[in-house]
CSV table of C-alpha atoms in Angstrom, one decimal:
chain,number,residue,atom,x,y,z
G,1,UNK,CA,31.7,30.4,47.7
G,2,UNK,CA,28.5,29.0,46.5
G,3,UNK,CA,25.7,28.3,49.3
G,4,UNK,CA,24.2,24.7,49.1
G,5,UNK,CA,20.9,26.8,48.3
G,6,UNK,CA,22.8,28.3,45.1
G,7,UNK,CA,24.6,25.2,44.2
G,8,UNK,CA,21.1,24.1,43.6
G,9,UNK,CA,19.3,26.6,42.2
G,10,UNK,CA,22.2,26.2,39.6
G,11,UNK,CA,22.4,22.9,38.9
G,12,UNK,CA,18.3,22.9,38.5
G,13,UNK,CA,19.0,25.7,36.1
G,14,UNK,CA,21.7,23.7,33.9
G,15,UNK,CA,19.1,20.8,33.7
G,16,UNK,CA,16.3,23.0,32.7
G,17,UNK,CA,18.9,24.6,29.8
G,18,UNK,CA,19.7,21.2,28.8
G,19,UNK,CA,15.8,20.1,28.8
G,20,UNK,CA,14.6,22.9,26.4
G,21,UNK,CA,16.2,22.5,24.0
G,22,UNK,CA,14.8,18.7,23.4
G,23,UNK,CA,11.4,20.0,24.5
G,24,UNK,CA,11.7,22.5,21.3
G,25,UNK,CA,12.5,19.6,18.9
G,26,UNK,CA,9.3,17.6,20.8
G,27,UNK,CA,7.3,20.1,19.7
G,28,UNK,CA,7.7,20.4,16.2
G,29,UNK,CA,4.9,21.3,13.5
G,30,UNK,CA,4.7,22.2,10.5
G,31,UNK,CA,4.6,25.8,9.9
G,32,UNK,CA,3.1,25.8,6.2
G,33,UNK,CA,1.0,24.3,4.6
G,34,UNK,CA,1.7,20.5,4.1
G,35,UNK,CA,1.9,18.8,0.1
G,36,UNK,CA,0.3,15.5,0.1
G,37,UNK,CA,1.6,14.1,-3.3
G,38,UNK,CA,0.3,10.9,-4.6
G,39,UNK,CA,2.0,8.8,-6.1
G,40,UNK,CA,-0.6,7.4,-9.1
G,41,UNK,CA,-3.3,9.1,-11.0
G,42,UNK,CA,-6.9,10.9,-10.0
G,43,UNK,CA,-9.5,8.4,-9.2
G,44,UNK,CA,-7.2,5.4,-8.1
G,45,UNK,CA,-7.0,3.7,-5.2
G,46,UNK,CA,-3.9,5.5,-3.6
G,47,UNK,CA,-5.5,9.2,-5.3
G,48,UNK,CA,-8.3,8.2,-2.6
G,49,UNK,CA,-6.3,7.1,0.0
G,50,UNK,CA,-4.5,10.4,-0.2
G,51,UNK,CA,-8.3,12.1,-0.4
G,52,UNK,CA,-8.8,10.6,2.8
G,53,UNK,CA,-5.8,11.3,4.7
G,54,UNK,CA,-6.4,15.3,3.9
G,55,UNK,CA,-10.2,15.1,4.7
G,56,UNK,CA,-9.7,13.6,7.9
G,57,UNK,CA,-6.9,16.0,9.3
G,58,UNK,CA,-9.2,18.7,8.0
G,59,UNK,CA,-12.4,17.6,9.3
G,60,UNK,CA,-10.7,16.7,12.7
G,61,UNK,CA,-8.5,19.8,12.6
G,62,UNK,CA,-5.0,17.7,13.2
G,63,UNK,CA,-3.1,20.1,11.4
G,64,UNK,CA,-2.5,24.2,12.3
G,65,UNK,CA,-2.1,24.6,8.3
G,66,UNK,CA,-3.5,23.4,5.3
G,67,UNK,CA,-3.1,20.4,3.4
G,68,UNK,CA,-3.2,20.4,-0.6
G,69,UNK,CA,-2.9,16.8,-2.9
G,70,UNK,CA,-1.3,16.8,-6.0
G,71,UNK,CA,-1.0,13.9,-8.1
G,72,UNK,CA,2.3,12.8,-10.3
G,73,UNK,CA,1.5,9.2,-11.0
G,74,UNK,CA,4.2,9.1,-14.0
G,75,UNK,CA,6.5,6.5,-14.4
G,76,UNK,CA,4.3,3.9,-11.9
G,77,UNK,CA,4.7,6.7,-9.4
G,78,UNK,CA,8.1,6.7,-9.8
G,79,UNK,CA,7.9,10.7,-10.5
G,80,UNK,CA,6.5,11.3,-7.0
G,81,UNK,CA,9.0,9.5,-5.5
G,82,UNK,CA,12.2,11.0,-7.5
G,83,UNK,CA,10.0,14.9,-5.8
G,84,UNK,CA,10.9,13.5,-2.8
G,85,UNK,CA,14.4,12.6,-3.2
G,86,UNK,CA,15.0,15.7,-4.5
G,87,UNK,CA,13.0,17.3,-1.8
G,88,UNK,CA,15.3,16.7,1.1
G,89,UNK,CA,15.2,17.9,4.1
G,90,UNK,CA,11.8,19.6,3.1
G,91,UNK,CA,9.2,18.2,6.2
G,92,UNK,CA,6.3,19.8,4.9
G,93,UNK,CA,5.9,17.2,1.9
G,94,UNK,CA,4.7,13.8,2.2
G,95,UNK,CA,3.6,11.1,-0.7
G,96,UNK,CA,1.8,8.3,-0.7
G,97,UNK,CA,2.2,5.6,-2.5
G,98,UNK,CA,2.2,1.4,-2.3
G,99,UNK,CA,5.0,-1.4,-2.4
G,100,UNK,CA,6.1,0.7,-5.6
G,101,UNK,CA,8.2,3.3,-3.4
G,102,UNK,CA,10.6,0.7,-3.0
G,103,UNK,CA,10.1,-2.3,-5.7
G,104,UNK,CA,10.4,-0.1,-8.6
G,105,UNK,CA,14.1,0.8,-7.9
G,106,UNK,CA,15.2,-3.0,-8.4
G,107,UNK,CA,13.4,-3.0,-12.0
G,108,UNK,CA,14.3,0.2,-13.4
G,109,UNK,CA,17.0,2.9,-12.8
G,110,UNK,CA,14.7,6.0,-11.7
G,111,UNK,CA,17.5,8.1,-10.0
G,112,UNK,CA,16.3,7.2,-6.3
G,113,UNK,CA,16.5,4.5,-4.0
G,114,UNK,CA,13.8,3.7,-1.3
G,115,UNK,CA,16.6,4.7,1.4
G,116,UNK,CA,16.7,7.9,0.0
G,117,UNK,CA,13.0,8.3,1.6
G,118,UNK,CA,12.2,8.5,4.9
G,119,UNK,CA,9.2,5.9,5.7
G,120,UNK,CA,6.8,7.3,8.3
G,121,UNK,CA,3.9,4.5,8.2
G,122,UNK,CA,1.8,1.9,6.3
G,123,UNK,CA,-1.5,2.8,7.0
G,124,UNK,CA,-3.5,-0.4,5.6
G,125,UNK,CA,-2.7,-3.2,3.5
G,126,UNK,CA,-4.7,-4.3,0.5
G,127,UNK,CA,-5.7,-8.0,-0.4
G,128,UNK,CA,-5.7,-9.8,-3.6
G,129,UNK,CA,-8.3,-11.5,-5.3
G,130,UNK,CA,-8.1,-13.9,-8.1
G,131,UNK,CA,-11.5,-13.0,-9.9
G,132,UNK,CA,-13.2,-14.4,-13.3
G,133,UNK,CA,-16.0,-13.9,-15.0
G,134,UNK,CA,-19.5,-14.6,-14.5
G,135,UNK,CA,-20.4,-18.0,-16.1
G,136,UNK,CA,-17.0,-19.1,-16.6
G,137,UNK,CA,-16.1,-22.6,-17.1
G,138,UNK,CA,-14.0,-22.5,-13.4
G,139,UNK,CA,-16.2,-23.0,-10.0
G,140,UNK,CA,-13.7,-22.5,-7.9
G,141,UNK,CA,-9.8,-21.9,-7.5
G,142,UNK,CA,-8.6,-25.2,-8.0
G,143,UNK,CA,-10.7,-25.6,-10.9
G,144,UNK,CA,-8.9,-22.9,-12.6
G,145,UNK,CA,-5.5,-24.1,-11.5
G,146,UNK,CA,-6.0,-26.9,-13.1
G,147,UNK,CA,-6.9,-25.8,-16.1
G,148,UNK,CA,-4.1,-23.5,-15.9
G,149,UNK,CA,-1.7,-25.7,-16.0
G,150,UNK,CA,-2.6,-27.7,-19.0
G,151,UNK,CA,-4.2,-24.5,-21.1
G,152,UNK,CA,-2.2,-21.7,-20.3
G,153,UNK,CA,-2.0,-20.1,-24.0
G,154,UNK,CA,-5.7,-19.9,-24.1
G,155,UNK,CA,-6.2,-18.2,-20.4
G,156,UNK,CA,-5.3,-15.0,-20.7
G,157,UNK,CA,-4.9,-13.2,-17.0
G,158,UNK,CA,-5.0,-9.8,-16.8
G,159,UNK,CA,-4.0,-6.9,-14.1
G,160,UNK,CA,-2.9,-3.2,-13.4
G,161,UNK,CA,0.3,-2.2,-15.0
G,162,UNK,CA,3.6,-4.1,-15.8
G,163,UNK,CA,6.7,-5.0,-13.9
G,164,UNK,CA,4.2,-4.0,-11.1
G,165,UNK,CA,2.0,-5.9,-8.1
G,166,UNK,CA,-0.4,-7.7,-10.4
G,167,UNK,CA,2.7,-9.3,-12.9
G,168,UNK,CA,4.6,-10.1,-9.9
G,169,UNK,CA,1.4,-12.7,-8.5
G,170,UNK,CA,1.1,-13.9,-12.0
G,171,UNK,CA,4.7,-14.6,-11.8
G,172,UNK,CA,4.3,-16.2,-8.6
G,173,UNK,CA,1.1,-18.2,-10.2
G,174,UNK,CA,2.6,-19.8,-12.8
G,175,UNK,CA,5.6,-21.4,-10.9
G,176,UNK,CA,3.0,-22.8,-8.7
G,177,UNK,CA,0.9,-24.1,-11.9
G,178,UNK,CA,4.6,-25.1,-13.5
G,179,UNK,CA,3.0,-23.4,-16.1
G,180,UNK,CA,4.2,-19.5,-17.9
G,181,UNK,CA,1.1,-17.0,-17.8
G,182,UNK,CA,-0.1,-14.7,-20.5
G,183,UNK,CA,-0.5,-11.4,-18.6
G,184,UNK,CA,-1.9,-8.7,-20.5
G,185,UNK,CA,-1.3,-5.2,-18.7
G,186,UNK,CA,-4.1,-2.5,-18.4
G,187,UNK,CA,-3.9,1.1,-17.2
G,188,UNK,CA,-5.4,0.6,-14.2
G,189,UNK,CA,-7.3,-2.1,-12.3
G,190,UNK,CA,-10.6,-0.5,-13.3
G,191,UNK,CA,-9.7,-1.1,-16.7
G,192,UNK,CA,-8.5,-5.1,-15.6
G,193,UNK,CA,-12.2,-5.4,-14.5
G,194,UNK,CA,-14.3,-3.9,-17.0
G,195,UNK,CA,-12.1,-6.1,-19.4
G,196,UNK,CA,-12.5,-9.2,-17.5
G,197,UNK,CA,-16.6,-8.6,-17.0
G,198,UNK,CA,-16.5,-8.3,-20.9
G,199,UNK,CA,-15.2,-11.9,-20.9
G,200,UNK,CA,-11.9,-10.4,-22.7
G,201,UNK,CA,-9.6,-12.2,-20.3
G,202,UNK,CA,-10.2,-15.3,-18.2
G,203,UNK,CA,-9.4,-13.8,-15.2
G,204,UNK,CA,-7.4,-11.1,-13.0
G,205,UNK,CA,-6.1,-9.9,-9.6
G,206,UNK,CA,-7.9,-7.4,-8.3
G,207,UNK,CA,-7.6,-5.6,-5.1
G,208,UNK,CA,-11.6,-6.2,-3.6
G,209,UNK,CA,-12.7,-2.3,-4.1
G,210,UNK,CA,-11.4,-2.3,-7.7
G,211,UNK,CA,-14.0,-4.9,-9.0
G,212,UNK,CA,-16.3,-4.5,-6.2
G,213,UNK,CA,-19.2,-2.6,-8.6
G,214,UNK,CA,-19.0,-5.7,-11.3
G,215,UNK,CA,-19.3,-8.2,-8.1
G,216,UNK,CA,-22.8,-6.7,-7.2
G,217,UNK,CA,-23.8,-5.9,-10.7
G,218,UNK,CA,-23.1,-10.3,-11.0
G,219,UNK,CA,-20.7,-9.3,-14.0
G,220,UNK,CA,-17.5,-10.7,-12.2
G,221,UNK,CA,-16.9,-13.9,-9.1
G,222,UNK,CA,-14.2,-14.0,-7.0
G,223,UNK,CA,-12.4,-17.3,-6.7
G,224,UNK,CA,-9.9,-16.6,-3.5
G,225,UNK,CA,-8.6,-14.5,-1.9
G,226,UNK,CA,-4.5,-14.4,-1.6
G,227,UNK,CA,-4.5,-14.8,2.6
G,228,UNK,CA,-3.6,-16.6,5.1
G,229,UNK,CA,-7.4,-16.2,6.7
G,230,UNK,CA,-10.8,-15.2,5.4
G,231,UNK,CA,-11.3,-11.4,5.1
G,232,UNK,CA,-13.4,-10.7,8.3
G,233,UNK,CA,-16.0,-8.5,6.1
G,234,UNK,CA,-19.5,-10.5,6.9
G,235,UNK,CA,-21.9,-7.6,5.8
G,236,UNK,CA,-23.5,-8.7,2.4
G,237,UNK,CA,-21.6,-7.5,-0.8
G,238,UNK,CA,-24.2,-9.2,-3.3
G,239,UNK,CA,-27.6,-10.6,-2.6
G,240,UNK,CA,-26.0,-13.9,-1.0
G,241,UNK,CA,-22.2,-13.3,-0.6
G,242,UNK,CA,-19.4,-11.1,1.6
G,243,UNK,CA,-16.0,-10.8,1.7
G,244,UNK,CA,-15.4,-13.5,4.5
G,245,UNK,CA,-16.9,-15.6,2.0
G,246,UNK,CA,-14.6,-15.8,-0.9
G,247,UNK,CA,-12.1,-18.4,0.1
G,248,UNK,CA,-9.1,-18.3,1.2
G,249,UNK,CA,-6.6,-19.4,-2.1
G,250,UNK,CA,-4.5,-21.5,0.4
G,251,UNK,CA,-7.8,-23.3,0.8
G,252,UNK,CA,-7.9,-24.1,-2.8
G,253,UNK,CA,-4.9,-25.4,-2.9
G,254,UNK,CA,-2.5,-22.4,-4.8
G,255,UNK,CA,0.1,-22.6,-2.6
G,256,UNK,CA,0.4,-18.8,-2.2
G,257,UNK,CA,-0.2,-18.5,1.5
G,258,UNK,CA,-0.8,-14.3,1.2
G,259,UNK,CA,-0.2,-11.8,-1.3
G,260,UNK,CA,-0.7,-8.6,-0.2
G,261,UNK,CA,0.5,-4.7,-0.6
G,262,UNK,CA,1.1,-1.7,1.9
G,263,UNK,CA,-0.5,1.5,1.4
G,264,UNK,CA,2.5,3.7,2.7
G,265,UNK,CA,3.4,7.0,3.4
G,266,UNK,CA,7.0,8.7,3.1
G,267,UNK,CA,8.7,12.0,3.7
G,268,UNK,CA,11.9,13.2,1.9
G,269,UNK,CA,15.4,12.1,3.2
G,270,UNK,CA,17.3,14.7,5.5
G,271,UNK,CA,14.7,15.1,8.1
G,272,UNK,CA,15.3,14.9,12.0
G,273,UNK,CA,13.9,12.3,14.0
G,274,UNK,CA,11.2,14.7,16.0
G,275,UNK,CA,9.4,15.7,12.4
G,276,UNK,CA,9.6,12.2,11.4
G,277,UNK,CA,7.8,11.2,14.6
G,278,UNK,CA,5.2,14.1,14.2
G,279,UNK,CA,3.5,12.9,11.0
G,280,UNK,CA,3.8,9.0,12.6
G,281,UNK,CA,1.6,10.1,15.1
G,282,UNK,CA,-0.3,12.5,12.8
G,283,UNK,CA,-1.0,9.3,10.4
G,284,UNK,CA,-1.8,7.1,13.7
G,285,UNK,CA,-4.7,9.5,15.0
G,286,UNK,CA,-5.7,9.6,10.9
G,287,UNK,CA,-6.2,5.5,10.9
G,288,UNK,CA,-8.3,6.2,14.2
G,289,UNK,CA,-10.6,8.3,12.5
G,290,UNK,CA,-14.0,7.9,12.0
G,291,UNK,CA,-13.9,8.6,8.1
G,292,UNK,CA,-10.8,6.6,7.9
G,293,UNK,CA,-12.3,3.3,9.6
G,294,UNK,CA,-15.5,4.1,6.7
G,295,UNK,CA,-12.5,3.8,4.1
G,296,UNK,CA,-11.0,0.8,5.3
G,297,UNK,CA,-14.2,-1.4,5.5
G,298,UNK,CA,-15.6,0.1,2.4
G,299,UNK,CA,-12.7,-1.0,0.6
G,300,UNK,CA,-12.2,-4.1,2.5
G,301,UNK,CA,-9.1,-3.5,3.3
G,302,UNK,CA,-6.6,-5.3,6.0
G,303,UNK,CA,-6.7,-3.3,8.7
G,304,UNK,CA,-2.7,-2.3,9.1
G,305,UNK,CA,-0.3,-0.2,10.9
G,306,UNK,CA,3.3,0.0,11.0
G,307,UNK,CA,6.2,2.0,11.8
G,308,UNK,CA,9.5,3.0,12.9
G,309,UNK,CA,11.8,-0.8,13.1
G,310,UNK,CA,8.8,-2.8,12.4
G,311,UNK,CA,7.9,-1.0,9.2
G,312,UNK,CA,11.6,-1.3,8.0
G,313,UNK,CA,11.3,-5.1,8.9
G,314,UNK,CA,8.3,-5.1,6.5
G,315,UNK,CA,9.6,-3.2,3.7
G,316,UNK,CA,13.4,-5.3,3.7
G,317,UNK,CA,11.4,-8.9,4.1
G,318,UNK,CA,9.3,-7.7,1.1
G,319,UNK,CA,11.8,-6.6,-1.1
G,320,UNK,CA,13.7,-10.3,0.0
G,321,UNK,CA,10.8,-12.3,-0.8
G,322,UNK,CA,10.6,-10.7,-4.8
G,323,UNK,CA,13.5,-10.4,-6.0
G,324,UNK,CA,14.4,-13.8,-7.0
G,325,UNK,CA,11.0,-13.5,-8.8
G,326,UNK,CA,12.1,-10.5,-10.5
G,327,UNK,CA,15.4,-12.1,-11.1
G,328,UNK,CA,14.1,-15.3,-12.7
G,329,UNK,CA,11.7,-13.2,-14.9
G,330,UNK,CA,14.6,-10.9,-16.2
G,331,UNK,CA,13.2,-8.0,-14.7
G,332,UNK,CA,16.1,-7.6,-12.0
G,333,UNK,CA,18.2,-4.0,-12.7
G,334,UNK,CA,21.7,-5.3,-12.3
C-alpha cells in the first residue's frame, strides 16, 4: 500500500513526465544555421527586406546561429518557392517573398501550391501609387481617368513584371475606366520608373520607395495613392510635398478603395507547430527593431503584422478578391 505522502509524490511525478516533454517542443531553436532565401533578385525590394530581416537578428543577436540570404528570383520567385516545397520538413529555411507565394499558382502550373508552405507572418504591406511624369498633361487622378477612358491606345501604363501585382491594378483600372489598358511590362519597378521619368510611358504603379529618387530629383509626380487613408508619412519627401500628401485615389474618384501587397515570410510544409511559432515570434521582435522601424518609414511602407488565423484570413480573401480578375483576363490556370 501506497502512503497518501507517496500517492502524491507520484502523481506530481507523472505530471512533471507529462509536462516535459511539451516544455522540450516550447523550447525549440534552430540548431544550424538558418537560409533566408528570397524570393526575387539582388537589389529589389524583397532582396532588402530579406537584408533587413538578417541584419537585425544579427545586430540584436536573436538567433544562436548564423543567418545566410540567397537569392532565386526565377520564374517571379516562383523558384524559391518550389525550394521550399521541396524542402519539407526542413525548419532551418525560410523565404521571403510578396502576394506572389500564393497568386502565382492560379496563373501558372509551377509544381507547388501556396498550402504546400507553411506561412509564419506578413511583416509589412506595401502601397501603390499611380505616378506620371513631370509636366504631364494630367494634374491630378481624375484628370487622367478621364483621359483614360476616351484615349487609352495612346496612354501607355507601365509596371513590374507580367501576370504579376502591377498588371493585376491595370486590370483593375481599366474596368473602372470601361476602358482596356496598354501595359507594357519591365524587369523590375526601377526600370517602370526610369522609363516613365524618360516620358516613355504615361504613367505607372509604383510601390513609394521604387520611384522615390525621381520624386525628389522632380523627374516623376504621384497622382494617388491606392488606400483607403492618406499614408501617415508627413516628413518632407521633396522641397514642398510628403507622402500623406499624395491623395488618396478614392479621393479622386478611381473607385479602387486600396490596392496593396504583403511582404511575407514562409517556411517549408512538414513542420511542427512549436518551430512554426519560433520564427513568428522571431519575425515579431524583428518588426520591433530599431533598424526595421528605419526600413519601414524609409520605404513608406504600411506598417503590418499578421499571423497564425488572421494571416490565413488575409492570404484566402486575397486570392478571392483576384481571381475573377485573372479569370476575365484569361490568365486563370484551369
Amino acid at each position: 500500500m501506497f502512503s497518501p505522502r507517496t500517492r502524491h509524490v507520484s502523481t506530481v511525478l507523472t505530471a512533471l513526465l507529462c509536462v516535459a516533454p511539451l516544455a522540450a517542443l516550447a523550447d525549440w531553436k534552430p540548431e544550424k544555421n538558418v537560409e533566408i532565401v528570397v524570393a526575387g533578385g539582388p537589389g529589389g525590394g524583397t532582396d532588402q527586406l530579406g537584408r533587413i530581416i538578417q541584419s537585425a537578428i544579427t545586430q540584436h543577436k536573436l538567433l544562436d546561429v548564423n543567418t545566410v540570404v540567397l537569392n532565386k528570383g526565377g520564374g517571379n520567385g516562383a523558384e524559391a518557392f518550389l525550394e521550399m516545397k521541396l524542402a519539407e520538413g526542413d525548419a532551418n529555411k525560410l523565404v521571403i517573398g510578396t502576394n506572389n507565394v500564393y497568386l502565382l499558382p492560379l496563373v501558372a502550373k509551377l509544381g507547388y501550391q501556396w498550402t504546400d508552405l507553411t506561412p509564419v507572418a506578413a511583416v509589412a504591406e506595401d502601397d501603390f501609387i499611380l505616378w506620371t511624369y513631370q509636366g504631364s498633361p494630367w494634374k491630378d487622378a481624375a484628370a487622367f481617368k478621364a483621359d483614360l477612358t476616351k484615349n487609352a491606345a495612346k496612354m501607355r501604363i507601365g509596371g513590374s513584371q507580367s501576370k504579376d501585382v502591377d498588371q493585376t491594378l491595370s486590370l483593375l483600372l481599366g474596368q473602372q475606366a470601361n476602358t482596356k489598358i496598354t501595359y507594357i511590362p519591365f524587369k523590375s519597378g526601377s526600370e517602370a520608373s526610369t522609363q516613365l521619368a524618360g516620358k516613355h510611358i504615361a504613367a505607372n504603379f509604383n510601390n513609394p520607395a521604387e520611384s522615390l529618387s525621381q520624386w525628389r530629383g522632380g523627374q516623376v509626380v504621384p497622382l494617388c495613392v491606392f488606400s483607403q487613408e492618406r499614408m501617415g508619412y508627413t516628413q518632407k519627401v521633396t522641397d514642398t510635398q510628403s507622402w500623406a500628401d499624395v491623395p488618396t485615389c478614392k479621393e479622386q474618384g478611381l473607385g479602387i478603395d486600396q490596392y496593396r501587397f504583403p511582404r511575407t515570410v514562409f517556411m517549408p510544409g512538414g513542420v511542427t507547430d512549436e518551430q512554426r511559432a519560433f520564427y513568428v515570434e522571431l519575425m515579431r521582435k524583428v518588426s520591433q527593431t530599431p533598424e526595421f522601424k528605419t526600413y519601414i518609414e524609409r520605404s513608406a511602407l504600411a506598417p503590418t503584422f499578421l499571423s497564425d488565423d488572421e494571416l490565413v484570413s488575409y492570404i484566402e480573401k486575397d486570392r478571392e478578391r483576384v481571381t475573377p480578375v485573372f479569370k476575365q483576363a484569361g490568365w486563370l490556370r484551369e
